[in-house]
PDB file of C-alpha atoms and ligand atoms in Angstrom:
ATOM      1  CA  MET A   1      -0.166  -0.011   0.127  1.00 86.00           C
ATOM      2  CA  LYS A   2       1.429   3.600  -1.449  1.00 95.00           C
ATOM      3  CA  LEU A   3      -0.013   6.267   0.780  1.00 97.00           C
ATOM      4  CA  GLY A   4       0.337   9.664  -0.771  1.00 98.00           C
ATOM      5  CA  PHE A   5      -0.570  13.005   1.145  1.00 98.00           C
ATOM      6  CA  ILE A   6      -1.488  16.357  -0.141  1.00 98.00           C
ATOM      7  CA  GLY A   7      -1.246  19.086   2.293  1.00 98.00           C
ATOM      8  CA  THR A   8       1.427  18.060   5.021  1.00 98.00           C
ATOM      9  CA  GLY A   9       0.781  20.018   8.136  1.00 97.00           C
ATOM     10  CA  ALA A  10      -0.719  18.760  11.581  1.00 97.00           C
ATOM     11  CA  LEU A  11      -3.106  16.579  10.727  1.00 97.00           C
ATOM     12  CA  THR A  12      -0.949  14.485   8.217  1.00 98.00           C
ATOM     13  CA  ALA A  13       1.715  14.572  10.924  1.00 98.00           C
ATOM     14  CA  ALA A  14      -0.416  13.284  13.126  1.00 98.00           C
ATOM     15  CA  ILE A  15      -1.257  10.282  10.926  1.00 97.00           C
ATOM     16  CA  VAL A  16       1.968   9.606  10.022  1.00 97.00           C
ATOM     17  CA  THR A  17       3.528   9.756  13.305  1.00 97.00           C
ATOM     18  CA  GLY A  18       0.651   7.138  14.669  1.00 96.00           C
ATOM     19  CA  LEU A  19       1.201   4.619  11.702  1.00 96.00           C
ATOM     20  CA  LYS A  20       4.996   5.066  12.025  1.00 95.00           C
ATOM     21  CA  SER A  21       5.295   4.443  15.493  1.00 93.00           C
ATOM     22  CA  GLN A  22       4.031   0.829  15.361  1.00 90.00           C
ATOM     23  CA  ALA A  23       6.457  -1.727  14.673  1.00 84.00           C
ATOM     24  CA  ASN A  24       6.308  -3.086  11.202  1.00 80.00           C
ATOM     25  CA  GLU A  25       4.253  -0.777   9.574  1.00 81.00           C
ATOM     26  CA  PRO A  26       4.001  -1.888   5.945  1.00 81.00           C
ATOM     27  CA  ALA A  27       3.135   1.139   3.927  1.00 88.00           C
ATOM     28  CA  ALA A  28       5.344   3.062   2.050  1.00 94.00           C
ATOM     29  CA  ILE A  29       4.245   7.143   2.446  1.00 97.00           C
ATOM     30  CA  ILE A  30       4.901   9.980   0.327  1.00 98.00           C
ATOM     31  CA  LEU A  31       4.332  13.439   1.275  1.00 98.00           C
ATOM     32  CA  SER A  32       3.567  16.755  -0.912  1.00 97.00           C
ATOM     33  CA  PRO A  33       6.406  19.327   0.117  1.00 96.00           C
ATOM     34  CA  ARG A  34       4.361  22.035   1.568  1.00 94.00           C
ATOM     35  CA  ASN A  35       5.271  22.361   4.422  1.00 94.00           C
ATOM     36  CA  ALA A  36       8.673  21.624   4.008  1.00 96.00           C
ATOM     37  CA  ASP A  37      10.206  21.709   7.722  1.00 97.00           C
ATOM     38  CA  ILE A  38       7.244  19.615   8.455  1.00 98.00           C
ATOM     39  CA  ALA A  39       7.741  17.323   5.838  1.00 98.00           C
ATOM     40  CA  ALA A  40      11.793  17.009   6.720  1.00 97.00           C
ATOM     41  CA  GLY A  41      10.968  16.087  10.263  1.00 97.00           C
ATOM     42  CA  LEU A  42       8.846  13.303   9.356  1.00 97.00           C
ATOM     43  CA  VAL A  43      11.541  11.551   6.635  1.00 97.00           C
ATOM     44  CA  SER A  44      14.295  12.387   9.130  1.00 97.00           C
ATOM     45  CA  ARG A  45      12.258  10.504  11.968  1.00 96.00           C
ATOM     46  CA  PHE A  46      10.554   7.492  10.318  1.00 95.00           C
ATOM     47  CA  PRO A  47      11.625   4.477   7.347  1.00 91.00           C
ATOM     48  CA  ASP A  48      10.000   4.524   4.524  1.00 93.00           C
ATOM     49  CA  VAL A  49       8.655   8.054   4.403  1.00 96.00           C
ATOM     50  CA  ARG A  50       9.553  10.035   1.088  1.00 97.00           C
ATOM     51  CA  VAL A  51       8.908  13.749  -0.021  1.00 98.00           C
ATOM     52  CA  ALA A  52       7.730  13.851  -3.418  1.00 97.00           C
ATOM     53  CA  ALA A  53       8.689  16.880  -6.013  1.00 97.00           C
ATOM     54  CA  GLY A  54       5.361  18.416  -6.131  1.00 97.00           C
ATOM     55  CA  ASN A  55       1.408  17.540  -5.357  1.00 97.00           C
ATOM     56  CA  GLN A  56       1.109  15.534  -9.037  1.00 97.00           C
ATOM     57  CA  ALA A  57       3.914  13.439  -8.522  1.00 98.00           C
ATOM     58  CA  VAL A  58       2.372  12.657  -4.899  1.00 98.00           C
ATOM     59  CA  LEU A  59      -0.610  11.095  -6.670  1.00 97.00           C
ATOM     60  CA  ASP A  60       1.552   9.510  -9.694  1.00 97.00           C
ATOM     61  CA  ARG A  61       3.379   7.500  -6.871  1.00 96.00           C
ATOM     62  CA  CYS A  62       0.782   6.348  -4.695  1.00 96.00           C
ATOM     63  CA  ASP A  63      -2.527   4.186  -4.717  1.00 96.00           C
ATOM     64  CA  THR A  64      -4.180   5.829  -1.705  1.00 97.00           C
ATOM     65  CA  VAL A  65      -4.383   9.627  -1.371  1.00 98.00           C
ATOM     66  CA  PHE A  66      -5.403  11.507   1.781  1.00 98.00           C
ATOM     67  CA  LEU A  67      -6.281  15.285   0.738  1.00 98.00           C
ATOM     68  CA  ALA A  68      -4.871  17.158   3.990  1.00 98.00           C
ATOM     69  CA  VAL A  69      -5.119  20.944   2.678  1.00 97.00           C
ATOM     70  CA  ARG A  70      -7.262  23.873   4.375  1.00 95.00           C
ATOM     71  CA  PRO A  71     -10.812  24.010   2.844  1.00 91.00           C
ATOM     72  CA  GLN A  72      -9.734  27.562   1.695  1.00 92.00           C
ATOM     73  CA  VAL A  73      -7.699  26.148  -0.628  1.00 95.00           C
ATOM     74  CA  ALA A  74      -8.828  23.058  -1.426  1.00 94.00           C
ATOM     75  CA  HIS A  75     -10.889  23.928  -5.143  1.00 94.00           C
ATOM     76  CA  ALA A  76      -7.352  25.508  -6.548  1.00 95.00           C
ATOM     77  CA  VAL A  77      -5.248  22.616  -5.421  1.00 96.00           C
ATOM     78  CA  LEU A  78      -6.991  20.399  -6.393  1.00 95.00           C
ATOM     79  CA  ALA A  79      -8.010  21.502  -9.261  1.00 93.00           C
ATOM     80  CA  ASP A  80      -4.804  21.604 -10.750  1.00 91.00           C
ATOM     81  CA  LEU A  81      -4.834  18.033 -10.404  1.00 96.00           C
ATOM     82  CA  ARG A  82      -4.641  14.624 -12.429  1.00 97.00           C
ATOM     83  CA  PHE A  83      -6.397  12.309 -10.539  1.00 97.00           C
ATOM     84  CA  ARG A  84      -6.790   8.495 -12.096  1.00 97.00           C
ATOM     85  CA  ARG A  85      -9.693   5.972 -11.990  1.00 97.00           C
ATOM     86  CA  ASP A  86      -7.995   3.400  -9.395  1.00 97.00           C
ATOM     87  CA  HIS A  87      -7.268   6.070  -7.092  1.00 97.00           C
ATOM     88  CA  HIS A  88      -8.619   5.327  -3.274  1.00 97.00           C
ATOM     89  CA  VAL A  89      -9.257   9.005  -2.293  1.00 98.00           C
ATOM     90  CA  VAL A  90      -9.983   9.784   1.203  1.00 98.00           C
ATOM     91  CA  SER A  91     -10.457  13.344   1.907  1.00 97.00           C
ATOM     92  CA  LEU A  92      -9.747  15.100   5.435  1.00 97.00           C
ATOM     93  CA  ILE A  93     -11.295  18.323   4.623  1.00 94.00           C
ATOM     94  CA  ALA A  94     -13.543  18.623   7.180  1.00 87.00           C
ATOM     95  CA  THR A  95     -15.836  21.038   5.305  1.00 84.00           C
ATOM     96  CA  LEU A  96     -15.920  19.745   1.596  1.00 90.00           C
ATOM     97  CA  SER A  97     -18.628  17.391   1.239  1.00 90.00           C
ATOM     98  CA  GLY A  98     -18.179  14.085  -0.190  1.00 91.00           C
ATOM     99  CA  LYS A  99     -19.711  15.178  -3.398  1.00 92.00           C
ATOM    100  CA  GLU A 100     -17.965  17.931  -3.405  1.00 92.00           C
ATOM    101  CA  VAL A 101     -14.797  16.129  -3.417  1.00 94.00           C
ATOM    102  CA  ALA A 102     -15.933  13.264  -6.030  1.00 95.00           C
ATOM    103  CA  ALA A 103     -16.174  16.035  -8.478  1.00 95.00           C
ATOM    104  CA  LEU A 104     -12.731  17.677  -8.051  1.00 95.00           C
ATOM    105  CA  ALA A 105     -11.199  13.874  -7.808  1.00 96.00           C
ATOM    106  CA  ALA A 106     -12.885  12.686 -10.969  1.00 95.00           C
ATOM    107  CA  PRO A 107     -12.458  10.028 -12.460  1.00 96.00           C
ATOM    108  CA  ALA A 108     -11.766   8.203  -9.410  1.00 97.00           C
ATOM    109  CA  GLU A 109     -14.147   6.159  -8.325  1.00 95.00           C
ATOM    110  CA  ARG A 110     -13.228   5.225  -4.174  1.00 96.00           C
ATOM    111  CA  VAL A 111     -13.749   8.456  -2.676  1.00 97.00           C
ATOM    112  CA  ILE A 112     -14.543   9.250   0.762  1.00 97.00           C
ATOM    113  CA  LYS A 113     -14.495  11.604   3.987  1.00 97.00           C
ATOM    114  CA  ALA A 114     -12.376  10.494   7.106  1.00 97.00           C
ATOM    115  CA  LEU A 115     -12.519  12.842  10.205  1.00 97.00           C
ATOM    116  CA  PRO A 116      -9.382  11.924  12.012  1.00 97.00           C
ATOM    117  CA  MET A 117      -8.863  13.640  15.157  1.00 95.00           C
ATOM    118  CA  PRO A 118      -4.360  14.917  16.229  1.00 94.00           C
ATOM    119  CA  MET A 119      -4.699  12.055  18.504  1.00 94.00           C
ATOM    120  CA  VAL A 120      -4.136   9.524  16.130  1.00 97.00           C
ATOM    121  CA  ALA A 121      -0.586  10.593  16.517  1.00 97.00           C
ATOM    122  CA  SER A 122      -0.391   8.756  20.104  1.00 96.00           C
ATOM    123  CA  ARG A 123      -2.916   6.283  18.523  1.00 95.00           C
ATOM    124  CA  GLN A 124      -6.101   7.076  20.605  1.00 93.00           C
ATOM    125  CA  GLY A 125      -8.209   7.969  17.453  1.00 85.00           C
ATOM    126  CA  PRO A 126     -11.580   8.303  17.173  1.00 94.00           C
ATOM    127  CA  THR A 127     -11.482   8.725  13.216  1.00 97.00           C
ATOM    128  CA  MET A 128     -15.234   8.716  11.618  1.00 97.00           C
ATOM    129  CA  ILE A 129     -15.406   7.036   7.972  1.00 97.00           C
ATOM    130  CA  CYS A 130     -17.931   8.145   5.393  1.00 97.00           C
ATOM    131  CA  PRO A 131     -19.225   5.909   3.621  1.00 97.00           C
ATOM    132  CA  PRO A 132     -17.834   2.671   5.308  1.00 97.00           C
ATOM    133  CA  ASP A 133     -14.382   1.601   3.528  1.00 97.00           C
ATOM    134  CA  PRO A 134     -13.411  -1.380   5.220  1.00 97.00           C
ATOM    135  CA  SER A 135      -9.401  -0.971   4.386  1.00 95.00           C
ATOM    136  CA  MET A 136      -9.799   2.438   5.864  1.00 97.00           C
ATOM    137  CA  ALA A 137     -11.033   1.498   9.126  1.00 97.00           C
ATOM    138  CA  ALA A 138      -8.358  -1.195   9.148  1.00 96.00           C
ATOM    139  CA  LEU A 139      -5.527   1.703   8.811  1.00 96.00           C
ATOM    140  CA  PHE A 140      -7.407   4.009  10.665  1.00 97.00           C
ATOM    141  CA  GLY A 141      -8.073   1.076  13.258  1.00 96.00           C
ATOM    142  CA  ARG A 142      -4.454   1.179  13.680  1.00 95.00           C
ATOM    143  CA  LEU A 143      -4.979   4.685  15.304  1.00 96.00           C
ATOM    144  CA  GLY A 144      -7.883   4.458  17.966  1.00 96.00           C
ATOM    145  CA  LYS A 145     -11.440   3.769  17.920  1.00 96.00           C
ATOM    146  CA  VAL A 146     -12.551   4.243  14.569  1.00 97.00           C
ATOM    147  CA  ILE A 147     -16.637   4.469  13.342  1.00 97.00           C
ATOM    148  CA  GLU A 148     -17.844   4.115  10.179  1.00 98.00           C
ATOM    149  CA  VAL A 149     -21.567   6.061   8.912  1.00 97.00           C
ATOM    150  CA  LYS A 150     -23.237   5.383   5.944  1.00 97.00           C
ATOM    151  CA  ASP A 151     -25.224   8.635   5.712  1.00 96.00           C
ATOM    152  CA  PRO A 152     -23.492  11.909   5.121  1.00 94.00           C
ATOM    153  CA  ALA A 153     -26.240  13.686   7.268  1.00 95.00           C
ATOM    154  CA  GLU A 154     -24.797  11.759   9.917  1.00 96.00           C
ATOM    155  CA  PHE A 155     -21.272  12.277   9.572  1.00 96.00           C
ATOM    156  CA  ASP A 156     -21.914  15.744   9.517  1.00 94.00           C
ATOM    157  CA  ALA A 157     -23.858  15.440  12.411  1.00 96.00           C
ATOM    158  CA  LEU A 158     -21.374  13.934  14.669  1.00 96.00           C
ATOM    159  CA  SER A 159     -18.546  16.634  13.102  1.00 94.00           C
ATOM    160  CA  VAL A 160     -20.224  18.689  15.460  1.00 95.00           C
ATOM    161  CA  ALA A 161     -18.929  17.056  18.527  1.00 96.00           C
ATOM    162  CA  THR A 162     -15.197  17.748  17.607  1.00 94.00           C
ATOM    163  CA  ALA A 163     -16.067  21.316  18.130  1.00 94.00           C
ATOM    164  CA  THR A 164     -16.507  21.104  22.044  1.00 96.00           C
ATOM    165  CA  PHE A 165     -12.368  20.284  22.990  1.00 94.00           C
ATOM    166  CA  ALA A 166     -11.557  23.818  23.654  1.00 96.00           C
ATOM    167  CA  SER A 167     -14.304  24.352  26.304  1.00 97.00           C
ATOM    168  CA  TYR A 168     -13.840  21.377  28.190  1.00 97.00           C
ATOM    169  CA  PHE A 169     -10.385  22.399  28.818  1.00 97.00           C
ATOM    170  CA  LYS A 170     -11.932  25.731  29.739  1.00 98.00           C
ATOM    171  CA  TYR A 171     -14.024  23.714  32.521  1.00 97.00           C
ATOM    172  CA  LEU A 172     -11.439  21.499  33.513  1.00 98.00           C
ATOM    173  CA  ASP A 173      -9.427  25.260  33.974  1.00 98.00           C
ATOM    174  CA  THR A 174     -12.201  26.388  35.606  1.00 98.00           C
ATOM    175  CA  LEU A 175     -11.925  23.834  38.679  1.00 98.00           C
ATOM    176  CA  HIS A 176      -8.199  24.108  38.064  1.00 98.00           C
ATOM    177  CA  THR A 177      -7.957  28.131  38.741  1.00 98.00           C
ATOM    178  CA  TRP A 178     -11.172  27.679  41.228  1.00 98.00           C
ATOM    179  CA  LEU A 179      -8.888  24.952  43.772  1.00 98.00           C
ATOM    180  CA  LYS A 180      -5.200  27.125  43.299  1.00 98.00           C
ATOM    181  CA  ASP A 181      -7.235  30.073  44.365  1.00 98.00           C
ATOM    182  CA  HIS A 182      -8.607  27.904  47.445  1.00 98.00           C
ATOM    183  CA  GLY A 183      -4.514  27.090  48.234  1.00 98.00           C
ATOM    184  CA  VAL A 184      -4.071  23.574  47.046  1.00 98.00           C
ATOM    185  CA  ALA A 185      -1.005  23.447  44.905  1.00 98.00           C
ATOM    186  CA  ASP A 186      -0.742  24.033  40.870  1.00 98.00           C
ATOM    187  CA  ALA A 187       0.602  20.826  40.265  1.00 98.00           C
ATOM    188  CA  THR A 188      -1.744  19.020  42.876  1.00 98.00           C
ATOM    189  CA  ALA A 189      -4.866  20.623  41.551  1.00 98.00           C
ATOM    190  CA  ARG A 190      -3.632  19.603  37.678  1.00 98.00           C
ATOM    191  CA  ASP A 191      -2.785  16.148  38.720  1.00 98.00           C
ATOM    192  CA  TYR A 192      -6.373  15.718  40.589  1.00 98.00           C
ATOM    193  CA  VAL A 193      -8.193  17.080  37.653  1.00 98.00           C
ATOM    194  CA  THR A 194      -6.520  15.185  35.564  1.00 98.00           C
ATOM    195  CA  ALA A 195      -6.943  11.524  37.495  1.00 98.00           C
ATOM    196  CA  LEU A 196     -10.540  12.786  38.162  1.00 97.00           C
ATOM    197  CA  PHE A 197     -11.293  13.179  34.180  1.00 97.00           C
ATOM    198  CA  LYS A 198      -9.326  10.288  33.034  1.00 95.00           C
ATOM    199  CA  ALA A 199     -11.442   7.981  35.756  1.00 94.00           C
ATOM    200  CA  LEU A 200     -14.799   9.634  34.364  1.00 95.00           C
ATOM    201  CA  ALA A 201     -14.319   9.134  30.801  1.00 93.00           C
ATOM    202  CA  SER A 202     -13.527   5.938  30.994  1.00 92.00           C
ATOM    203  CA  ALA A 203     -17.285   5.375  33.110  1.00 92.00           C
ATOM    204  CA  PRO A 204     -19.508   4.718  29.417  1.00 93.00           C
ATOM    205  CA  ASP A 205     -16.929   1.893  29.129  1.00 91.00           C
ATOM    206  CA  THR A 206     -17.437  -0.291  32.360  1.00 91.00           C
ATOM    207  CA  ALA A 207     -21.573   0.648  32.675  1.00 90.00           C
ATOM    208  CA  PRO A 208     -21.923   0.360  28.346  1.00 89.00           C
ATOM    209  CA  ASP A 209     -25.435  -0.057  29.183  1.00 91.00           C
ATOM    210  CA  MET A 210     -26.415   3.127  30.925  1.00 92.00           C
ATOM    211  CA  ASP A 211     -26.775   5.782  28.763  1.00 94.00           C
ATOM    212  CA  PHE A 212     -25.225   9.505  29.381  1.00 95.00           C
ATOM    213  CA  THR A 213     -28.710  10.825  30.928  1.00 94.00           C
ATOM    214  CA  HIS A 214     -28.211   7.452  33.946  1.00 93.00           C
ATOM    215  CA  LEU A 215     -24.446   8.223  34.641  1.00 94.00           C
ATOM    216  CA  ALA A 216     -25.409  11.803  35.218  1.00 94.00           C
ATOM    217  CA  GLN A 217     -28.298  10.891  37.152  1.00 93.00           C
ATOM    218  CA  ASP A 218     -26.232   7.734  39.076  1.00 92.00           C
ATOM    219  CA  TYR A 219     -23.723  10.407  39.820  1.00 93.00           C
ATOM    220  CA  ALA A 220     -26.232  12.807  41.088  1.00 94.00           C
ATOM    221  CA  THR A 221     -26.985  11.516  44.422  1.00 92.00           C
ATOM    222  CA  ARG A 222     -30.072  12.831  46.124  1.00 93.00           C
ATOM    223  CA  GLY A 223     -29.177  15.791  48.577  1.00 94.00           C
ATOM    224  CA  GLY A 224     -25.537  15.661  47.593  1.00 95.00           C
ATOM    225  CA  ILE A 225     -22.950  18.212  46.086  1.00 97.00           C
ATOM    226  CA  ASN A 226     -23.275  16.526  42.582  1.00 97.00           C
ATOM    227  CA  GLU A 227     -27.140  16.754  42.245  1.00 97.00           C
ATOM    228  CA  GLN A 228     -26.284  20.884  43.584  1.00 97.00           C
ATOM    229  CA  VAL A 229     -24.038  21.650  40.924  1.00 97.00           C
ATOM    230  CA  LEU A 230     -26.526  19.989  37.926  1.00 97.00           C
ATOM    231  CA  ARG A 231     -29.567  21.227  39.566  1.00 96.00           C
ATOM    232  CA  GLU A 232     -27.825  25.043  39.712  1.00 97.00           C
ATOM    233  CA  LEU A 233     -25.974  24.865  36.471  1.00 97.00           C
ATOM    234  CA  THR A 234     -29.073  23.205  34.716  1.00 97.00           C
ATOM    235  CA  ALA A 235     -31.670  26.014  36.487  1.00 98.00           C
ATOM    236  CA  LYS A 236     -29.027  28.888  34.832  1.00 98.00           C
ATOM    237  CA  GLY A 237     -29.879  27.285  31.372  1.00 98.00           C
ATOM    238  CA  LEU A 238     -26.042  26.197  30.511  1.00 97.00           C
ATOM    239  CA  PHE A 239     -27.203  22.761  29.238  1.00 97.00           C
ATOM    240  CA  GLU A 240     -29.758  24.585  27.074  1.00 97.00           C
ATOM    241  CA  ALA A 241     -27.077  27.307  25.817  1.00 98.00           C
ATOM    242  CA  PHE A 242     -24.928  24.326  25.424  1.00 97.00           C
ATOM    243  CA  ALA A 243     -27.486  23.050  22.347  1.00 97.00           C
ATOM    244  CA  GLU A 244     -28.208  26.051  20.724  1.00 97.00           C
ATOM    245  CA  ASN A 245     -24.491  26.595  20.473  1.00 97.00           C
ATOM    246  CA  LEU A 246     -24.110  23.360  18.758  1.00 98.00           C
ATOM    247  CA  ASP A 247     -27.296  23.813  17.119  1.00 97.00           C
ATOM    248  CA  GLY A 248     -25.333  27.027  15.617  1.00 96.00           C
ATOM    249  CA  VAL A 249     -21.870  24.948  14.737  1.00 94.00           C
ATOM    250  CA  HIS A 250     -24.377  22.392  12.696  1.00 95.00           C
ATOM    251  CA  ARG A 251     -25.952  25.322  10.475  1.00 94.00           C
ATOM    252  CA  ARG A 252     -22.060  26.450  10.086  1.00 90.00           C
ATOM    253  CA  ILE A 253     -21.094  22.920   8.979  1.00 88.00           C
ATOM    254  CA  LEU A 254     -23.960  22.395   6.791  1.00 88.00           C
ATOM    255  CA  GLY A 255     -22.617  26.057   5.240  1.00 82.00           C
ATOM    256  CA  GLY A 256     -26.225  27.653   6.443  1.00 59.00           C
TER     257      GLY A 256
HETATM  258  N1  NAP B 301      -6.049  19.502  12.748  1.00 63.88           N
HETATM  259  C1  NAP B 301      -7.230  19.052  13.217  1.00 63.88           C
HETATM  260  O1  NAP B 301      -7.270  18.919  14.162  1.00 63.88           O
HETATM  261  C2  NAP B 301      -8.301  18.299  11.914  1.00 63.88           C
HETATM  262  C3  NAP B 301      -9.309  17.490  12.045  1.00 63.88           C
HETATM  263  C4  NAP B 301     -10.035  17.254  11.347  1.00 63.88           C
HETATM  264  C5  NAP B 301     -10.087  17.806  10.313  1.00 63.88           C
HETATM  265  N2  NAP B 301      -8.752  18.373   9.801  1.00 63.88           N
HETATM  266  C6  NAP B 301      -8.782  19.557   8.474  1.00 63.88           C
HETATM  267  O2  NAP B 301      -7.655  18.354   7.727  1.00 63.88           O
HETATM  268  C7  NAP B 301      -7.051  19.420   6.961  1.00 63.88           C
HETATM  269  C8  NAP B 301      -5.778  19.668   7.118  1.00 63.88           C
HETATM  270  O3  NAP B 301      -5.393  20.508   8.555  1.00 63.88           O
HETATM  271  P1  NAP B 301      -4.476  20.558   9.218  1.00 63.88           P
HETATM  272  O4  NAP B 301      -4.487  20.804  10.937  1.00 63.88           O
HETATM  273  O5  NAP B 301      -3.464  19.471   9.006  1.00 63.88           O
HETATM  274  O6  NAP B 301      -3.898  22.120   8.747  1.00 63.88           O
HETATM  275  P2  NAP B 301      -2.360  22.598   8.819  1.00 63.88           P
HETATM  276  O7  NAP B 301      -1.987  22.244   9.736  1.00 63.88           O
HETATM  277  O8  NAP B 301      -2.722  23.809   8.047  1.00 63.88           O
HETATM  278  O9  NAP B 301      -1.926  21.896   7.026  1.00 63.88           O
HETATM  279  C9  NAP B 301      -2.270  22.409   5.649  1.00 63.88           C
HETATM  280  C10 NAP B 301      -1.245  22.066   4.921  1.00 63.88           C
HETATM  281  O10 NAP B 301      -1.446  22.135   3.719  1.00 63.88           O
HETATM  282  C11 NAP B 301      -0.246  22.901   2.943  1.00 63.88           C
HETATM  283  N3  NAP B 301      -0.383  23.493   1.474  1.00 63.88           N
HETATM  284  C12 NAP B 301      -0.872  24.866   1.440  1.00 63.88           C
HETATM  285  N4  NAP B 301      -0.708  24.838  -0.196  1.00 63.88           N
HETATM  286  C13 NAP B 301      -0.876  23.818  -0.705  1.00 63.88           C
HETATM  287  C14 NAP B 301      -0.627  23.318  -1.813  1.00 63.88           C
HETATM  288  N5  NAP B 301      -0.975  24.700  -2.596  1.00 63.88           N
HETATM  289  N6  NAP B 301      -0.628  22.071  -2.147  1.00 63.88           N
HETATM  290  C15 NAP B 301       0.130  21.167  -1.028  1.00 63.88           C
HETATM  291  N7  NAP B 301       0.110  21.394   0.303  1.00 63.88           N
HETATM  292  C16 NAP B 301      -0.396  22.709   0.381  1.00 63.88           C
HETATM  293  C17 NAP B 301       0.480  24.043   4.346  1.00 63.88           C
HETATM  294  O11 NAP B 301       1.675  24.529   3.933  1.00 63.88           O
HETATM  295  P3  NAP B 301       2.290  25.652   4.465  1.00 63.88           P
HETATM  296  O12 NAP B 301       2.264  25.565   5.879  1.00 63.88           O
HETATM  297  O13 NAP B 301       3.388  25.561   3.879  1.00 63.88           O
HETATM  298  O14 NAP B 301       1.468  26.953   3.929  1.00 63.88           O
HETATM  299  C18 NAP B 301      -0.014  23.291   5.102  1.00 63.88           C
HETATM  300  O15 NAP B 301       1.170  22.250   5.580  1.00 63.88           O
HETATM  301  C19 NAP B 301      -8.176  20.644   6.659  1.00 63.88           C
HETATM  302  O16 NAP B 301      -8.637  20.460   5.563  1.00 63.88           O
HETATM  303  C20 NAP B 301      -9.146  20.688   8.148  1.00 63.88           C
HETATM  304  O17 NAP B 301     -10.135  20.767   7.801  1.00 63.88           O
HETATM  305  C21 NAP B 301      -8.095  18.765  10.663  1.00 63.88           C
END
């Protein structure tokens, strides 16, 4: 398998790092020359990673091609390229629809969208794929959890979840700051918050039959301090505001 990347930026670096950090990774990787520093860094760190002379040279030397340029330049970059019918095209460009990519990558017949997260670098995925594709599920499965969906509308809705990371860290930051303001040493507060939320993150896996509503109820002991925080934040409209905010992101992803 020869994997080519058009656009050698943060996400390409994460995928290549995740794949090539594993022993006996058989895929040969061909990178487009931009960004030169990132490409040179990957070539120096890993075996069987090369930089092509240009974008077309990547296509000419690979069977599977990942499109990893920013959406703003995608049309201009792809319009210049000659794809083959047998190219397996995997678009990572979040805001370009599957139909748009298929038109730009014609006559390639196998065109899918994938949405990996930068955590694939440490093989902690997850990656969404649409439509389902066994060979890409196997490849991204080496980098973490894979979620395959048939319906592009489902893919777009799931993409909204990826807009919540910064707010999640702001939530932890608020807690961390409060602990420090109340006399807890910086490192102690950080360690404790990190360990707590790591353990909470594994709760859905350890209780697979419980949905999130029931997990929230389970942790909100009647009359307890968890119930208090949940009740007060709910009364302030925090969760309603969050849901409205997700609607706004969804509209943006759909181009509205
Ligand atoms: N990062 C994420 O967490 C993430 C997650 C999901 C999806 N995505 C999607 O993945 C794509 C890449 O994201 P990214 O974070 O990796 O962006 P990035 O770090 O900005 O990488 C994009 C790369 O494209 C290169 N480039 C610019 N013009 C080019 C051209 N004409 N030909 C070839 N390469 C060119 C840039 O090189 P220069 O540096 O020289 O300009 C840059 O290295 C985006 O479409 C984004 O929507 C990203």
